[in-house]
Amino acid sequence: MAAPELRGLARIERLLGANPLVAGLGAEVVRSAAAQARLRSVRLGEHIWRAGARAEHFQVVVAGMVKLVDPGLAMRPTLFDVFGPGEALGYWVAYDGGPYIGDATPLTAHVETLLIPAAVLREATARDHAASLAMTSAALAHARALRAKLAVMCAGNVHQRLAALLLDLHRRFGAVAADGAWTIPVPLTRRDLSFAVGATLETVIRAMSRWQKQGVLETHAAGFTLRSPATLTAVRDDDASVEGGGVPGPIDAAPRERRKHATVRE
């Protein structure tokens, strides 16, 4: 039987190997990163890192979810992105050696991440062409994520931006329930949503409340349930969509009994 520390090392290798960036660096780098990685636990209300701190590590999420927010010292805060298990965060700024551009904090009650020294990335890309290609691929993925963020921010009015955000979150993290509803296990508060779409908290509350009353979606402690994804798709894609977030045609409202259990997370 393997020693406990070896079993732990093998688990870390598996966790890192499941991340496309780290796996793309090669088996030798995965083993080296696993040997140098440090498991960190962070609870809701604590910081994983703060904006402006020097990026000496990148991290891979093991459990829970993380949000990255520009604190907006001169203006309104902005939610850059959210990250779930298996995803890497902070790798590009760690590779570059610059400061973190936002605050990384838990989105869920408990988060575990693996901290890997930035030197792992630099040394791997300096000596291996395949690792350089993996880093380039990761940079392109980062650019695609930024384009997705821009698509949300430029989607039109607030309702269109909210619809675009929810649909993109389902694409990344969601599933389809047995009854056909789309589930999104991302517990963003109304305030988080306002930071993500560049709107006031009051406007987001009104928009989400309207959709909830119409049976388009439900809000739960663990995230969202989209009862009418087609409605949100129509809102997102309708250039003539009014600020009220309405779309042509009737909306099949959810039964009152189902809606009354929905919650609002401000």
Short mmCIF file of C-alpha atoms in Angstrom, two decimals:
data_model
loop_
_atom_site.label_atom_id
_atom_site.label_comp_id
_atom_site.label_asym_id
_atom_site.label_seq_id
_atom_site.Cartn_x
_atom_site.Cartn_y
_atom_site.Cartn_z
CA MET A 1 0.00 0.00 0.00
CA ALA A 2 1.29 3.46 -0.91
CA ALA A 3 2.31 5.82 1.86
CA PRO A 4 -0.28 8.55 2.72
CA GLU A 5 1.92 11.31 1.30
CA LEU A 6 2.25 9.41 -1.99
CA ARG A 7 -1.51 8.86 -2.18
CA GLY A 8 -1.96 12.60 -1.58
CA LEU A 9 0.56 13.44 -4.27
CA ALA A 10 -1.17 11.14 -6.74
CA ARG A 11 -4.50 12.88 -6.01
CA ILE A 12 -2.94 16.30 -6.61
CA GLU A 13 -1.49 15.04 -9.90
CA ARG A 14 -4.95 13.88 -10.96
CA LEU A 15 -6.49 17.22 -10.01
CA LEU A 16 -3.87 19.20 -11.89
CA GLY A 17 -3.96 16.83 -14.84
CA ALA A 18 -7.67 17.53 -15.26
CA ASN A 19 -6.93 21.19 -15.98
CA PRO A 20 -6.23 21.77 -19.71
CA LEU A 21 -3.49 24.33 -19.09
CA VAL A 22 -1.50 22.23 -16.63
CA ALA A 23 -2.06 18.99 -18.55
CA GLY A 24 -0.85 20.69 -21.72
CA LEU A 25 2.48 21.48 -20.08
CA GLY A 26 3.35 17.77 -20.09
CA ALA A 27 3.45 14.88 -17.63
CA GLU A 28 6.81 15.90 -16.19
CA VAL A 29 5.56 19.42 -15.43
CA VAL A 30 2.37 18.02 -13.89
CA ARG A 31 4.47 15.89 -11.52
CA SER A 32 6.71 18.86 -10.67
CA ALA A 33 3.71 21.15 -10.11
CA ALA A 34 2.04 18.55 -7.89
CA ALA A 35 5.18 18.25 -5.78
CA GLN A 36 5.29 22.04 -5.30
CA ALA A 37 1.55 22.66 -4.98
CA ARG A 38 -0.01 23.71 -1.71
CA LEU A 39 -3.66 23.07 -0.85
CA ARG A 40 -5.43 26.11 0.56
CA SER A 41 -8.87 26.39 2.15
CA VAL A 42 -10.74 29.70 2.17
CA ARG A 43 -14.15 30.50 3.59
CA LEU A 44 -16.82 32.98 2.54
CA GLY A 45 -15.81 36.49 3.57
CA GLU A 46 -12.08 35.82 3.24
CA HIS A 47 -9.80 36.78 0.35
CA ILE A 48 -7.94 34.38 -1.92
CA TRP A 49 -5.97 37.38 -3.10
CA ARG A 50 -6.41 41.15 -3.22
CA ALA A 51 -6.10 43.48 -6.18
CA GLY A 52 -2.60 44.93 -6.48
CA ALA A 53 -0.81 42.05 -4.72
CA ARG A 54 2.09 40.57 -6.66
CA ALA A 55 1.11 37.35 -8.43
CA GLU A 56 3.59 34.74 -7.28
CA HIS A 57 1.26 31.75 -7.79
CA PHE A 58 -1.56 30.66 -10.01
CA GLN A 59 -4.32 28.48 -8.63
CA VAL A 60 -6.54 25.60 -9.68
CA VAL A 61 -9.95 25.33 -8.02
CA VAL A 62 -10.46 21.97 -6.30
CA ALA A 63 -13.83 22.59 -4.61
CA GLY A 64 -16.32 25.44 -4.45
CA MET A 65 -16.51 28.49 -6.69
CA VAL A 66 -14.50 31.72 -6.87
CA LYS A 67 -15.43 35.17 -8.14
CA LEU A 68 -13.00 37.79 -9.44
CA VAL A 69 -14.11 41.38 -8.85
CA ASP A 70 -12.49 44.70 -9.70
CA PRO A 71 -13.16 46.64 -6.48
CA GLY A 72 -13.77 49.79 -8.54
CA LEU A 73 -12.12 52.27 -6.19
CA ALA A 74 -12.85 55.13 -8.60
CA MET A 75 -16.22 53.84 -9.81
CA ARG A 76 -18.65 50.92 -9.56
CA PRO A 77 -17.13 47.43 -8.93
CA THR A 78 -17.09 44.99 -11.86
CA LEU A 79 -17.46 41.22 -11.69
CA PHE A 80 -14.85 39.92 -14.14
CA ASP A 81 -15.57 36.21 -13.97
CA VAL A 82 -16.40 33.17 -11.88
CA PHE A 83 -14.41 29.94 -11.67
CA GLY A 84 -15.42 26.41 -10.74
CA PRO A 85 -13.69 23.11 -9.93
CA GLY A 86 -10.89 22.21 -12.32
CA GLU A 87 -10.47 25.76 -13.64
CA ALA A 88 -7.25 27.75 -13.32
CA LEU A 89 -7.19 31.38 -12.27
CA GLY A 90 -4.45 33.96 -12.09
CA TYR A 91 -2.18 32.03 -14.47
CA TRP A 92 -1.63 34.77 -17.02
CA VAL A 93 -0.79 37.51 -14.54
CA ALA A 94 1.39 35.03 -12.60
CA TYR A 95 3.23 34.17 -15.81
CA ASP A 96 3.71 37.87 -16.54
CA GLY A 97 4.76 38.61 -12.96
CA GLY A 98 2.47 41.60 -12.55
CA PRO A 99 -0.05 42.46 -9.84
CA TYR A 100 -3.50 40.89 -9.59
CA ILE A 101 -6.12 43.05 -11.31
CA GLY A 102 -9.01 42.22 -8.98
CA ASP A 103 -10.06 40.69 -5.67
CA ALA A 104 -10.54 36.91 -5.74
CA THR A 105 -13.00 35.73 -3.09
CA PRO A 106 -15.14 32.64 -2.43
CA LEU A 107 -18.54 32.59 -4.09
CA THR A 108 -19.53 29.51 -2.11
CA ALA A 109 -19.26 28.88 1.63
CA HIS A 110 -16.00 26.99 1.28
CA VAL A 111 -13.34 26.96 -1.44
CA GLU A 112 -10.26 24.82 -1.86
CA THR A 113 -7.54 25.69 -4.34
CA LEU A 114 -4.12 24.37 -5.25
CA LEU A 115 -1.43 27.07 -5.27
CA ILE A 116 1.30 26.46 -7.85
CA PRO A 117 4.40 28.68 -8.06
CA ALA A 118 4.47 30.90 -11.15
CA ALA A 119 7.99 29.65 -11.83
CA VAL A 120 6.47 26.32 -12.92
CA LEU A 121 4.92 28.06 -15.92
CA ARG A 122 7.95 30.16 -16.79
CA GLU A 123 10.43 27.31 -16.56
CA ALA A 124 8.24 24.92 -18.55
CA THR A 125 7.67 27.34 -21.42
CA ALA A 126 11.35 28.35 -21.49
CA ARG A 127 12.56 24.81 -22.14
CA ASP A 128 9.72 23.07 -23.97
CA HIS A 129 7.97 24.05 -27.20
CA ALA A 130 4.87 21.99 -26.38
CA ALA A 131 4.52 23.84 -23.07
CA SER A 132 4.77 27.16 -24.92
CA LEU A 133 1.96 26.05 -27.21
CA ALA A 134 -0.13 25.06 -24.18
CA MET A 135 0.41 28.51 -22.67
CA THR A 136 -0.54 30.12 -25.99
CA SER A 137 -3.70 28.02 -26.08
CA ALA A 138 -4.52 29.12 -22.52
CA ALA A 139 -3.97 32.75 -23.52
CA LEU A 140 -6.41 32.32 -26.41
CA ALA A 141 -8.94 30.76 -24.03
CA HIS A 142 -8.47 33.77 -21.77
CA ALA A 143 -9.12 36.06 -24.74
CA ARG A 144 -12.30 34.13 -25.57
CA ALA A 145 -13.46 34.56 -21.96
CA LEU A 146 -12.85 38.29 -22.23
CA ARG A 147 -14.83 38.41 -25.47
CA ALA A 148 -17.68 36.59 -23.72
CA LYS A 149 -17.56 39.19 -20.95
CA LEU A 150 -17.61 41.99 -23.51
CA ALA A 151 -20.55 40.31 -25.24
CA VAL A 152 -22.47 40.43 -21.97
CA MET A 153 -21.56 44.05 -21.27
CA CYS A 154 -22.43 45.13 -24.83
CA ALA A 155 -25.57 43.04 -25.21
CA GLY A 156 -27.89 46.06 -25.13
CA ASN A 157 -30.16 47.08 -22.30
CA VAL A 158 -29.96 45.67 -18.79
CA HIS A 159 -32.39 42.85 -19.50
CA GLN A 160 -30.43 41.77 -22.55
CA ARG A 161 -27.20 41.83 -20.56
CA LEU A 162 -28.74 39.80 -17.73
CA ALA A 163 -30.13 37.26 -20.19
CA ALA A 164 -26.76 36.97 -21.93
CA LEU A 165 -25.02 36.45 -18.58
CA LEU A 166 -27.40 33.74 -17.37
CA LEU A 167 -27.22 31.86 -20.67
CA ASP A 168 -23.43 32.03 -20.67
CA LEU A 169 -23.29 30.76 -17.07
CA HIS A 170 -25.45 27.81 -18.10
CA ARG A 171 -23.14 27.10 -21.03
CA ARG A 172 -20.16 26.95 -18.68
CA PHE A 173 -21.56 25.41 -15.51
CA GLY A 174 -25.13 24.35 -16.11
CA ALA A 175 -27.08 21.15 -16.62
CA VAL A 176 -30.53 20.14 -17.80
CA ALA A 177 -32.86 18.69 -15.16
CA ALA A 178 -35.21 15.75 -15.72
CA ASP A 179 -38.14 18.15 -16.21
CA GLY A 180 -36.25 20.05 -18.92
CA ALA A 181 -35.36 23.07 -16.78
CA TRP A 182 -31.86 24.50 -17.04
CA THR A 183 -29.99 24.59 -13.74
CA ILE A 184 -27.09 26.94 -12.97
CA PRO A 185 -25.24 26.02 -9.73
CA VAL A 186 -23.63 29.47 -9.42
CA PRO A 187 -24.90 31.34 -6.32
CA LEU A 188 -24.51 34.91 -7.52
CA THR A 189 -26.37 37.50 -5.46
CA ARG A 190 -28.37 40.32 -7.02
CA ARG A 191 -25.44 42.60 -6.18
CA ASP A 192 -23.03 40.24 -7.96
CA LEU A 193 -25.31 40.30 -11.00
CA SER A 194 -25.35 44.10 -10.95
CA PHE A 195 -21.54 44.13 -10.90
CA ALA A 196 -21.46 41.67 -13.80
CA VAL A 197 -23.79 43.60 -16.11
CA GLY A 198 -22.91 47.17 -15.12
CA ALA A 199 -26.29 48.11 -13.70
CA THR A 200 -27.66 49.38 -10.41
CA LEU A 201 -28.74 46.88 -7.78
CA GLU A 202 -32.30 48.21 -7.90
CA THR A 203 -32.56 47.71 -11.67
CA VAL A 204 -31.31 44.12 -11.41
CA ILE A 205 -33.74 43.35 -8.58
CA ARG A 206 -36.66 44.66 -10.66
CA ALA A 207 -35.62 42.67 -13.75
CA MET A 208 -35.05 39.42 -11.90
CA SER A 209 -38.27 39.84 -9.89
CA ARG A 210 -40.27 40.33 -13.08
CA TRP A 211 -38.82 37.19 -14.68
CA GLN A 212 -39.39 35.27 -11.47
CA LYS A 213 -43.05 36.33 -11.32
CA GLN A 214 -43.49 35.40 -14.99
CA GLY A 215 -42.07 31.94 -14.35
CA VAL A 216 -39.01 32.49 -16.55
CA LEU A 217 -36.58 31.63 -13.77
CA GLU A 218 -36.21 30.81 -10.10
CA THR A 219 -33.52 31.82 -7.64
CA HIS A 220 -32.26 29.37 -5.02
CA ALA A 221 -29.50 29.38 -2.42
CA ALA A 222 -27.35 27.27 -4.75
CA GLY A 223 -27.99 29.24 -7.94
CA PHE A 224 -30.70 29.57 -10.57
CA THR A 225 -33.23 27.46 -12.45
CA LEU A 226 -34.22 28.66 -15.92
CA ARG A 227 -37.78 27.54 -16.60
CA SER A 228 -37.97 29.29 -19.96
CA PRO A 229 -34.52 29.51 -21.57
CA ALA A 230 -36.21 30.39 -24.86
CA THR A 231 -37.53 33.59 -23.29
CA LEU A 232 -34.07 34.63 -22.15
CA THR A 233 -32.63 33.75 -25.56
CA ALA A 234 -35.28 35.91 -27.23
CA VAL A 235 -34.54 38.80 -24.87
CA ARG A 236 -30.79 38.49 -25.47
CA ASP A 237 -31.13 38.38 -29.26
CA ASP A 238 -33.92 40.93 -29.72
CA ASP A 239 -32.37 44.26 -30.74
CA ALA A 240 -35.77 45.87 -30.29
CA SER A 241 -36.20 44.47 -26.77
CA VAL A 242 -37.70 47.10 -24.51
CA GLU A 243 -36.07 48.04 -21.23
CA GLY A 244 -38.86 46.15 -19.50
CA GLY A 245 -37.34 42.89 -20.72
CA GLY A 246 -40.51 41.69 -22.41
CA VAL A 247 -40.67 39.54 -25.55
CA PRO A 248 -43.50 38.97 -28.01
CA GLY A 249 -46.01 36.29 -27.11
CA PRO A 250 -47.33 34.98 -23.81
CA ILE A 251 -45.09 33.53 -21.14
CA ASP A 252 -46.14 30.30 -19.50
CA ALA A 253 -45.92 31.39 -15.88
CA ALA A 254 -44.72 28.89 -13.31
CA PRO A 255 -47.28 27.57 -10.84
CA ARG A 256 -47.67 29.74 -7.75
CA GLU A 257 -46.67 26.84 -5.47
CA ARG A 258 -43.31 26.45 -7.24
CA ARG A 259 -42.55 30.17 -7.26
CA LYS A 260 -43.20 30.77 -3.58
CA HIS A 261 -40.12 28.72 -2.64
CA ALA A 262 -37.80 30.85 -4.75
CA THR A 263 -35.51 33.15 -2.82
CA VAL A 264 -33.88 36.49 -3.46
CA ARG A 265 -30.18 36.89 -2.71
CA GLU A 266 -29.33 40.55 -2.49
#
